[in-house]
Short mmCIF file of C-alpha atoms in Angstrom, two decimals:
data_model
loop_
_atom_site.label_atom_id
_atom_site.label_comp_id
_atom_site.label_asym_id
_atom_site.label_seq_id
_atom_site.Cartn_x
_atom_site.Cartn_y
_atom_site.Cartn_z
CA LYS A 19 -8.39 85.05 6.13
CA ASN A 20 -8.83 81.73 4.31
CA GLU A 21 -6.48 81.04 1.47
CA VAL A 22 -9.44 80.02 -0.71
CA GLU A 23 -12.59 82.12 -0.60
CA GLN A 24 -15.80 81.18 -2.35
CA SER A 25 -18.89 83.23 -2.97
CA PRO A 26 -21.72 83.05 -2.49
CA GLN A 27 -21.99 80.61 0.42
CA ASN A 28 -25.53 79.74 -0.49
CA LEU A 29 -27.37 80.22 -3.76
CA THR A 30 -30.98 79.49 -4.67
CA ALA A 31 -32.03 79.68 -8.30
CA GLN A 32 -35.01 78.86 -10.45
CA GLU A 33 -34.67 76.16 -13.06
CA GLY A 34 -33.21 77.56 -16.24
CA GLU A 35 -31.25 80.38 -14.63
CA PHE A 36 -27.60 81.06 -15.35
CA ILE A 37 -25.46 80.39 -12.27
CA THR A 38 -22.06 81.81 -11.37
CA ILE A 39 -19.94 80.70 -8.42
CA ASN A 40 -16.73 82.55 -7.68
CA CYS A 41 -13.45 81.48 -6.14
CA SER A 42 -10.54 83.69 -5.11
CA TYR A 43 -7.27 82.43 -3.72
CA SER A 44 -4.23 84.05 -2.21
CA VAL A 45 -1.47 81.50 -2.77
CA GLY A 46 0.54 80.52 -5.80
CA ILE A 47 -0.98 77.45 -7.35
CA SER A 48 -0.25 74.94 -10.06
CA ALA A 49 -3.88 73.94 -10.59
CA LEU A 50 -7.40 74.73 -9.48
CA HIS A 51 -10.15 72.14 -9.13
CA TRP A 52 -13.89 72.51 -9.08
CA LEU A 53 -15.60 69.68 -7.22
CA GLN A 54 -19.26 68.79 -6.84
CA GLN A 55 -20.56 67.16 -3.68
CA HIS A 56 -24.01 65.69 -3.86
CA PRO A 57 -26.37 65.50 -0.89
CA GLY A 58 -25.35 61.85 -0.41
CA GLY A 59 -21.79 63.01 0.16
CA GLY A 60 -20.08 61.69 -2.96
CA ILE A 61 -17.53 64.01 -4.53
CA VAL A 62 -16.98 64.32 -8.25
CA SER A 63 -14.24 66.32 -9.91
CA LEU A 64 -15.79 68.65 -12.46
CA PHE A 65 -12.78 70.52 -13.77
CA MET A 66 -9.10 70.93 -13.25
CA LEU A 67 -7.69 74.19 -14.62
CA SER A 68 -4.29 75.75 -14.78
CA SER A 69 -5.19 78.44 -17.31
CA GLY A 70 -7.96 79.69 -19.55
CA LYS A 71 -11.35 78.11 -19.81
CA LYS A 72 -12.91 74.66 -19.95
CA LYS A 73 -16.42 73.58 -20.93
CA HIS A 74 -18.25 70.37 -20.27
CA GLY A 75 -21.89 70.25 -21.24
CA ARG A 76 -23.69 73.04 -19.40
CA LEU A 77 -20.71 73.72 -17.15
CA ILE A 78 -18.00 76.26 -17.87
CA ALA A 79 -14.99 77.02 -15.70
CA THR A 80 -12.60 79.91 -16.14
CA ILE A 81 -9.46 80.95 -14.36
CA ASN A 82 -7.48 84.18 -14.32
CA ILE A 83 -4.07 83.39 -12.92
CA GLN A 84 -2.98 87.04 -12.65
CA GLU A 85 -6.07 87.96 -10.65
CA LYS A 86 -6.05 84.66 -8.68
CA HIS A 87 -9.70 84.14 -9.47
CA SER A 88 -11.85 81.41 -10.97
CA SER A 89 -15.52 81.15 -11.82
CA LEU A 90 -17.80 78.19 -12.35
CA HIS A 91 -20.83 78.82 -14.54
CA ILE A 92 -23.86 76.63 -15.01
CA THR A 93 -26.08 77.43 -17.97
CA ALA A 94 -29.76 76.42 -18.04
CA SER A 95 -29.64 75.21 -14.45
CA HIS A 96 -31.66 72.15 -13.45
CA PRO A 97 -32.77 70.80 -10.06
CA ARG A 98 -30.28 67.94 -10.45
CA ASP A 99 -27.51 70.56 -10.32
CA SER A 100 -28.39 71.08 -6.65
CA ALA A 101 -25.22 70.26 -4.73
CA VAL A 102 -22.31 71.84 -2.93
CA TYR A 103 -19.66 73.16 -5.29
CA ILE A 104 -16.15 73.29 -3.89
CA CYS A 105 -13.16 75.17 -5.19
CA ALA A 106 -9.80 73.63 -4.37
CA VAL A 107 -6.33 74.82 -5.24
CA TYR A 108 -3.25 72.69 -5.57
CA ALA A 109 -0.08 74.23 -4.15
CA ASN A 110 2.05 71.32 -2.90
CA ASP A 111 -1.11 70.16 -1.18
CA MET A 112 -4.81 70.79 -1.67
CA ARG A 113 -6.52 73.74 -0.01
CA PHE A 114 -10.26 73.94 -0.12
CA GLY A 115 -12.88 76.65 -0.14
CA ALA A 116 -15.81 76.31 2.20
CA GLY A 117 -18.16 75.41 -0.66
CA THR A 118 -21.20 76.99 -2.23
CA ARG A 119 -24.51 75.27 -1.58
CA LEU A 120 -26.64 75.55 -4.73
CA THR A 121 -30.34 74.79 -4.72
CA VAL A 122 -32.16 74.87 -8.04
CA LYS A 123 -35.95 74.94 -7.72
CA PRO A 124 -38.24 73.57 -10.43
CA GLY B 4 -13.62 50.17 -14.59
CA ALA B 5 -13.21 50.27 -10.85
CA GLY B 6 -13.03 53.62 -9.14
CA VAL B 7 -11.53 54.45 -5.79
CA SER B 8 -12.95 52.23 -3.07
CA GLN B 9 -12.88 52.72 0.68
CA SER B 10 -13.73 50.47 3.58
CA PRO B 11 -15.53 50.36 5.84
CA SER B 12 -18.24 52.72 4.66
CA ASN B 13 -19.27 53.39 8.26
CA LYS B 14 -17.39 52.86 11.48
CA VAL B 15 -18.60 53.48 15.00
CA THR B 16 -15.98 53.21 17.69
CA GLU B 17 -15.60 54.03 21.34
CA LYS B 18 -13.41 56.87 22.46
CA GLY B 19 -9.88 55.69 23.07
CA LYS B 20 -9.95 52.81 20.59
CA ASP B 21 -7.75 52.63 17.49
CA VAL B 22 -9.30 52.50 14.01
CA GLU B 23 -7.97 51.65 10.56
CA LEU B 24 -9.50 53.01 7.39
CA ARG B 25 -8.63 51.51 4.03
CA CYS B 26 -8.38 53.01 0.55
CA ASP B 27 -7.93 51.17 -2.75
CA PRO B 28 -6.93 53.68 -5.43
CA ILE B 29 -7.52 53.38 -9.15
CA SER B 30 -5.01 50.99 -10.68
CA GLY B 31 -2.08 52.86 -12.15
CA HIS B 32 -2.59 55.99 -10.07
CA THR B 33 0.64 56.84 -8.30
CA ALA B 34 -0.76 59.65 -6.16
CA LEU B 35 -3.09 59.00 -3.24
CA TYR B 36 -4.64 61.60 -0.95
CA TRP B 37 -6.48 61.45 2.36
CA TYR B 38 -8.93 64.20 3.32
CA ARG B 39 -11.32 64.74 6.21
CA GLN B 40 -14.70 66.44 6.26
CA SER B 41 -16.15 67.12 9.68
CA LEU B 42 -19.91 67.59 10.01
CA GLY B 43 -20.93 70.86 8.45
CA GLN B 44 -17.32 71.75 7.70
CA GLY B 45 -15.26 71.98 4.58
CA LEU B 46 -12.72 69.51 3.30
CA GLU B 47 -9.37 69.32 5.04
CA PHE B 48 -6.20 67.87 3.57
CA LEU B 49 -4.49 65.23 5.73
CA ILE B 50 -1.71 63.48 3.82
CA TYR B 51 -0.66 62.49 0.34
CA PHE B 52 1.57 59.83 -1.18
CA GLN B 53 3.33 60.12 -4.52
CA GLY B 54 4.85 56.87 -5.74
CA ASN B 55 7.59 55.66 -3.44
CA SER B 56 8.47 59.14 -2.17
CA ALA B 57 8.13 60.02 1.49
CA PRO B 58 4.54 61.13 2.12
CA ASP B 59 3.60 64.74 2.78
CA LYS B 60 2.21 64.53 6.30
CA SER B 61 1.80 68.26 6.78
CA GLY B 62 -1.98 68.08 7.18
CA LEU B 63 -2.17 65.41 9.86
CA PRO B 64 -3.87 67.04 12.88
CA SER B 65 -1.95 65.16 15.57
CA ASP B 66 0.53 62.35 16.12
CA ARG B 67 -2.40 60.01 16.74
CA PHE B 68 -2.88 60.00 12.96
CA SER B 69 -0.66 57.98 10.66
CA ALA B 70 -0.94 56.50 7.20
CA GLU B 71 0.81 53.89 5.16
CA ARG B 72 0.76 52.95 1.54
CA THR B 73 1.94 49.42 0.84
CA GLY B 74 3.41 48.52 -2.51
CA GLY B 75 2.39 51.85 -3.98
CA SER B 76 -1.26 50.82 -4.00
CA VAL B 77 -3.55 50.28 -1.01
CA SER B 78 -3.37 52.82 1.80
CA THR B 79 -4.41 52.59 5.43
CA LEU B 80 -5.15 55.60 7.62
CA THR B 81 -4.80 54.77 11.31
CA ILE B 82 -6.17 56.85 14.13
CA GLN B 83 -4.95 55.86 17.58
CA ARG B 84 -6.77 56.60 20.81
CA THR B 85 -9.72 58.11 18.96
CA GLN B 86 -11.38 61.24 20.31
CA GLN B 87 -14.87 62.54 19.67
CA GLU B 88 -13.48 65.36 17.56
CA ASP B 89 -12.14 62.72 15.15
CA SER B 90 -15.73 62.01 14.06
CA ALA B 91 -15.89 62.93 10.38
CA VAL B 92 -16.06 61.52 6.89
CA TYR B 93 -12.62 60.44 5.75
CA LEU B 94 -12.19 60.65 2.00
CA CYS B 95 -9.53 59.14 -0.18
CA ALA B 96 -8.69 60.28 -3.69
CA SER B 97 -6.19 59.15 -6.29
CA SER B 98 -4.70 60.67 -9.40
CA PHE B 99 -2.22 59.68 -12.08
CA ARG B 100 0.40 61.85 -10.36
CA THR B 101 0.38 64.75 -7.92
CA GLY B 102 0.06 68.21 -9.36
CA THR B 103 -1.98 69.08 -12.40
CA TYR B 104 -3.93 65.85 -12.64
CA GLU B 105 -7.59 65.24 -11.94
CA GLN B 106 -8.36 63.56 -8.64
CA TYR B 107 -10.91 60.78 -8.32
CA PHE B 108 -12.63 60.49 -4.98
CA GLY B 109 -13.79 57.44 -3.10
CA PRO B 110 -17.16 57.29 -1.34
CA GLY B 111 -15.64 57.98 2.06
CA THR B 112 -15.70 56.33 5.46
CA ARG B 113 -18.00 57.88 8.02
CA LEU B 114 -16.32 57.60 11.41
CA THR B 115 -18.31 58.16 14.57
CA VAL B 116 -16.51 58.19 17.90
CA THR B 117 -18.86 57.73 20.85
#
């Protein structure tokens, strides 16, 4: 079993829909990152969380340390949100989920 | 401001040759990470450097892989006697320190071993 599990693996949504991507982990961590990888391959860090909730524009990330679970939400999704979203946990080194491929159709 | 840069952007090499990949982190960032992403696969941690401390090499897949960080800045990842399974995108990231700090990723080096 992977230490970092993401769901779903693939997600297709219509523009405007509310998106949720989930991440569960099994190790003790000091921080959790949500990364976005565009089709061209570039990776951007969206959030780094160690507790609670963060919001940036239409993106919201939450983490529940006790339940070892984090969610990434996208409100009013747009085709430009189409990318792979990767959950990564920091526990002496970085461990990555397999990613969620999001496609938002106009 | 300059982000993390990597060179070359693409490298094609023959099996058995050695390659060197370079990473220039963001100025002032003391932590530097190397990751690998094989085609269709997820990201894989290779090694990280924090300041002048001994690097954490726990993710290096074999002793053909090594990395240096000179003067606490530029890093070089060296792969000796390359194999076809080494073909991947090698990504570098830097952060202010290791731990609870945001990481900034470079564009990657796409390595193809023929």
